[in-house]
Short mmCIF file of C-alpha atoms in Angstrom, two decimals:
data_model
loop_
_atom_site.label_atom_id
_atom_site.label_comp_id
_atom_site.label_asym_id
_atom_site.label_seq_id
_atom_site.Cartn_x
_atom_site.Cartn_y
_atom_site.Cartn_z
CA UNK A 83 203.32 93.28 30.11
CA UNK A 84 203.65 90.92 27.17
CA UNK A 85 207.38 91.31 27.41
CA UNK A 86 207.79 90.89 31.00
CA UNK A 87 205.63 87.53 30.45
CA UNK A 88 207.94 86.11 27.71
CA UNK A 89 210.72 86.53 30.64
CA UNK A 90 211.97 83.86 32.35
CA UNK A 91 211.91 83.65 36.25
CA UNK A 92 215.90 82.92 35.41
CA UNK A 93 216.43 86.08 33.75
CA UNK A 94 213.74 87.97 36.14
CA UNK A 95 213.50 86.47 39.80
CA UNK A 96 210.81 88.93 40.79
CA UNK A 97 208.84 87.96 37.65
CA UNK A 98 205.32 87.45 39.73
CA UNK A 99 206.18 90.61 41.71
CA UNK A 100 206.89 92.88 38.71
CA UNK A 101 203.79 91.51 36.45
CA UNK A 102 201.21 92.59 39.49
CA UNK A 103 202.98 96.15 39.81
CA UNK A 104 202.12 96.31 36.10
CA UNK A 105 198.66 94.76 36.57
CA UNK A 106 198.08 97.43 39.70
CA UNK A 107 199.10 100.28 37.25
CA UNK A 108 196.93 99.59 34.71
CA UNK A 109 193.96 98.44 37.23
CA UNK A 110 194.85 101.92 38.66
CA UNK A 111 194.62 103.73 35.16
CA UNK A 112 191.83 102.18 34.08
CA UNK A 113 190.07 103.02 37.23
CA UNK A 114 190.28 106.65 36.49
CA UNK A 115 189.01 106.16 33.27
CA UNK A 116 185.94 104.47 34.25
CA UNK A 117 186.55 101.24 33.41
CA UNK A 118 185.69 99.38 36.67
CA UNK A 119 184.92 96.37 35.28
CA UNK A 120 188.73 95.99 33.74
CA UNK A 121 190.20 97.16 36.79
CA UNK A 122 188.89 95.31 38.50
CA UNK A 123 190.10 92.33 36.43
CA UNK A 124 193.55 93.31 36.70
CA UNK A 125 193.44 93.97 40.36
CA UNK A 126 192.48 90.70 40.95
CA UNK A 127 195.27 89.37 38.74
CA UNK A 128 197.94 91.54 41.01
CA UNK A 129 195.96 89.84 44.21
CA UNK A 130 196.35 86.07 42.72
CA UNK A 131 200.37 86.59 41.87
CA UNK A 132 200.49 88.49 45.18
CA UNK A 133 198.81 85.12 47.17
CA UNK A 134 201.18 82.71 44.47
CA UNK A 135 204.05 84.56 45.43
CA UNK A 136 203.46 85.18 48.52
CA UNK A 137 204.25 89.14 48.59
CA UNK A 138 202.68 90.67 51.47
CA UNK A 139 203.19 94.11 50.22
CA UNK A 140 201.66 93.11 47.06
CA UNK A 141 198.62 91.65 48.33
CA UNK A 142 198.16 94.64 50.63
CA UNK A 143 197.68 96.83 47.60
CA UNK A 144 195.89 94.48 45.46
CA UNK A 145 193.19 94.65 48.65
CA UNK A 146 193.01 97.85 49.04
CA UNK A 147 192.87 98.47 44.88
CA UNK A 148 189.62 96.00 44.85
CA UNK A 149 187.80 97.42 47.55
CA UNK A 150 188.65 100.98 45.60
CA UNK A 151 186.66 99.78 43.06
CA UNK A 152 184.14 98.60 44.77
CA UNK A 153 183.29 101.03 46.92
CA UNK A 154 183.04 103.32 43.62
CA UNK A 155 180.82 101.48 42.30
CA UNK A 156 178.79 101.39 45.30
CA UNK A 157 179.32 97.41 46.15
CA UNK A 158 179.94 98.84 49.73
CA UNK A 159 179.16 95.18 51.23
CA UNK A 160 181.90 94.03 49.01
CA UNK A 161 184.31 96.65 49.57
CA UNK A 162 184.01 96.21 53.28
CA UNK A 163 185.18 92.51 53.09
CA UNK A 164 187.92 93.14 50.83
CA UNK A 165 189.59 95.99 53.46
CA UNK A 166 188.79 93.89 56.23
CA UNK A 167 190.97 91.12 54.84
CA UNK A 168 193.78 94.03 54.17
CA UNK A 169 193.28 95.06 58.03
CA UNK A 170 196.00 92.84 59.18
CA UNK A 171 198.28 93.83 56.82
CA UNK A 172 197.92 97.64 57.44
CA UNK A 173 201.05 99.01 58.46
CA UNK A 174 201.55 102.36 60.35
CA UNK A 175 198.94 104.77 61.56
CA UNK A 176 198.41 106.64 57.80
CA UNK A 177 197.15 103.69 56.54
CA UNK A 178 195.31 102.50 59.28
CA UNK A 179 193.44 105.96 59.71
CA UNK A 180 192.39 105.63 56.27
CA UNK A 181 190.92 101.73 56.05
CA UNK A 182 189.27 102.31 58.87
CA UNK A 183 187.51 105.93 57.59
CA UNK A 184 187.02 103.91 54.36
CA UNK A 185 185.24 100.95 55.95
CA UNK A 186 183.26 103.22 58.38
CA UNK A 187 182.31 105.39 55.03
CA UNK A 188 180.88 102.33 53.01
CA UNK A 189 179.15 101.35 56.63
CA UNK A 190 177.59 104.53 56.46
CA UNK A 191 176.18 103.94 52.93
CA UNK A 192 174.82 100.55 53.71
CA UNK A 193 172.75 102.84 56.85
CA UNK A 194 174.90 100.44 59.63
CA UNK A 195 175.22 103.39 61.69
CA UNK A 196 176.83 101.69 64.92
CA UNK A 197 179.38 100.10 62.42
CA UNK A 198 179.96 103.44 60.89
CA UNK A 199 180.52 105.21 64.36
CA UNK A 200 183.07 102.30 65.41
CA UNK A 201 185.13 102.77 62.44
CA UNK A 202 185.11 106.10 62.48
CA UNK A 203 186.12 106.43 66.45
CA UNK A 204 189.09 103.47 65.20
CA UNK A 205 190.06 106.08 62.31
CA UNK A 206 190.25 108.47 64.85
CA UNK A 207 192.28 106.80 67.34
CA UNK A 208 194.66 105.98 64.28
CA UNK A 209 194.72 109.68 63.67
CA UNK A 210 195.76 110.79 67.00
CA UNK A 211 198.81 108.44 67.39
CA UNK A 212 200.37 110.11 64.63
CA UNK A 213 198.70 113.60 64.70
CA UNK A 214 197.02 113.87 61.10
CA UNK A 215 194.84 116.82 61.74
CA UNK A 216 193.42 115.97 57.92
CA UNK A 217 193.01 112.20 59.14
CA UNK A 218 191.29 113.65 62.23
CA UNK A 219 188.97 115.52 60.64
CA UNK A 220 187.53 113.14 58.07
CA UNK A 221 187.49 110.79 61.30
CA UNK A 222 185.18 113.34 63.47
CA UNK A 223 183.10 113.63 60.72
CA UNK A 224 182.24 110.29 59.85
CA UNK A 225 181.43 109.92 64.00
CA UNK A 226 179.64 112.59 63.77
CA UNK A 227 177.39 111.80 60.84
CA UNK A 228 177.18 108.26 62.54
CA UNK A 229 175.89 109.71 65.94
CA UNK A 230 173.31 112.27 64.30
CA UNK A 231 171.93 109.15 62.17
CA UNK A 232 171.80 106.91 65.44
CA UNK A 233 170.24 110.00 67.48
CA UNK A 234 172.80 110.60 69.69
CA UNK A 235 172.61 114.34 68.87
CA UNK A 236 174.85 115.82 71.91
CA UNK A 237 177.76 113.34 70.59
CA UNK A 238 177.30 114.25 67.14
CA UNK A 239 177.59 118.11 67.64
CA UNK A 240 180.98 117.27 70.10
CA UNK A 241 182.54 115.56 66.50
CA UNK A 242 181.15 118.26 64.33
CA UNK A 243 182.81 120.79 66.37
CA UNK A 244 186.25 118.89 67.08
CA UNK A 245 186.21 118.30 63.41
CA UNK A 246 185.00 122.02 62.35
CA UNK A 247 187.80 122.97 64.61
CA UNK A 248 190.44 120.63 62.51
CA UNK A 249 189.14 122.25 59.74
CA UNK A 250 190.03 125.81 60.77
CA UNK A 251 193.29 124.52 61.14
CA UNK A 252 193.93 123.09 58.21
CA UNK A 253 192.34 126.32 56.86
CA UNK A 254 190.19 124.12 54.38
CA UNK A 255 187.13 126.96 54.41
CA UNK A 256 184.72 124.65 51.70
CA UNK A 257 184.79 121.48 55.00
CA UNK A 258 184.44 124.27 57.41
CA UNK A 259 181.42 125.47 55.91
CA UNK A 260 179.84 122.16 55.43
CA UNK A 261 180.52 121.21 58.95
CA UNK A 262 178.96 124.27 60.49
CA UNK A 263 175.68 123.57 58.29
CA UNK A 264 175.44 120.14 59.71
CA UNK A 265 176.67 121.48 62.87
CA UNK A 266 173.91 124.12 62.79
CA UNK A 267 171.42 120.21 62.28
CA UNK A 268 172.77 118.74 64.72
CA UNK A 269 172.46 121.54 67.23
CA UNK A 270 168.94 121.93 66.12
CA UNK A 271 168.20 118.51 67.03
CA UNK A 272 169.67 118.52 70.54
CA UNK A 273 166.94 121.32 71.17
CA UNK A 274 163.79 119.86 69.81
#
């Protein structure tokens, strides 16, 4: 970093480009080392060369670093606004599938259960244009959880069992297991 400061924009063109990849590294490290606070810092920094510079790309990641950190440290209101600004800039179904899961998820925490479900069903249609079966099943799940927390028991056993039937699968027996326990809930519910 302090080298690539000391650089010119002569000698290195991308200068504002290359400092925020180095900024987003070290946000990213010191994100899995706990240090949110930092991270955060230098996530921003990668966001304010990305906006100077305009770098799409760059700004794209910065967004979806932020609301990382956010959402980890449970500033779901926070995290939601940051992704929503990166919507736009979301590029190809992968991506999309996973913004959208991520913004229904921290919907979910803040108990905005029709928000949650509506993310969730745009995760899922994300999903199902490019046939991620692991996409599709955190999708269904989130829908599911959504429905059963609105009351709309029928719906949420019809996600818990597409999405228990993505897990088999994907043969990923510790989600299968947890889906047929709340499965097993939900079904409960549609009876009572």
């Amino acid at each position: 970093m302090k080298v690539v400061k000391e650089w010119s924009e002569q000698v290195l063109p991308n200068k504002r480009e290359v400092l925020g990849n180095l900024h987003s590294c070290i946000g990213n490290a010191l994100m899995d080392l706990g240090n949110m606070d930092k991270a955060l810092h230098h996530h921003e920094k990668d966001l304010e060369l990305a906006k100077k510079g305009d770098l799409t790309d760059s700004k794209s990641r910065a967004l979806d670093n932020i609301g990382r950190v956010y959402a980890r440290i449970g500033k779901f209101q926070q995290a939601i606004e940051v992704w929503e600004e990166k919507v736009p800039l979301a590029c190809g179904g992968l991506e999309k599938a996973w913004l959208f899961h991520e913004i229904g998820r921290c919907y979910l925490e803040l108990k905005r259960y029709g928000e949650a479900r509506d993310y969730g069903s745009r995760s899922l249609t994300a999903a199902d244009d490019i046939t991620d079966e692991k996409w599709q099943l955190n999708a269904s799940v989130l829908m599911a959880q959504a429905e059963l927390k609105l009351g709309n028991y029928k719906a949420s056993v019809l996600h818990f069992e597409r999405a228990l039937d993505r897990a088999k699968l994907l043969q990923d027996d510790s989600a299968g297991e947890a889906i047929q326990k709340a499965l097993r809930e939900a079904r409960h519910r549609v009876t009572q």
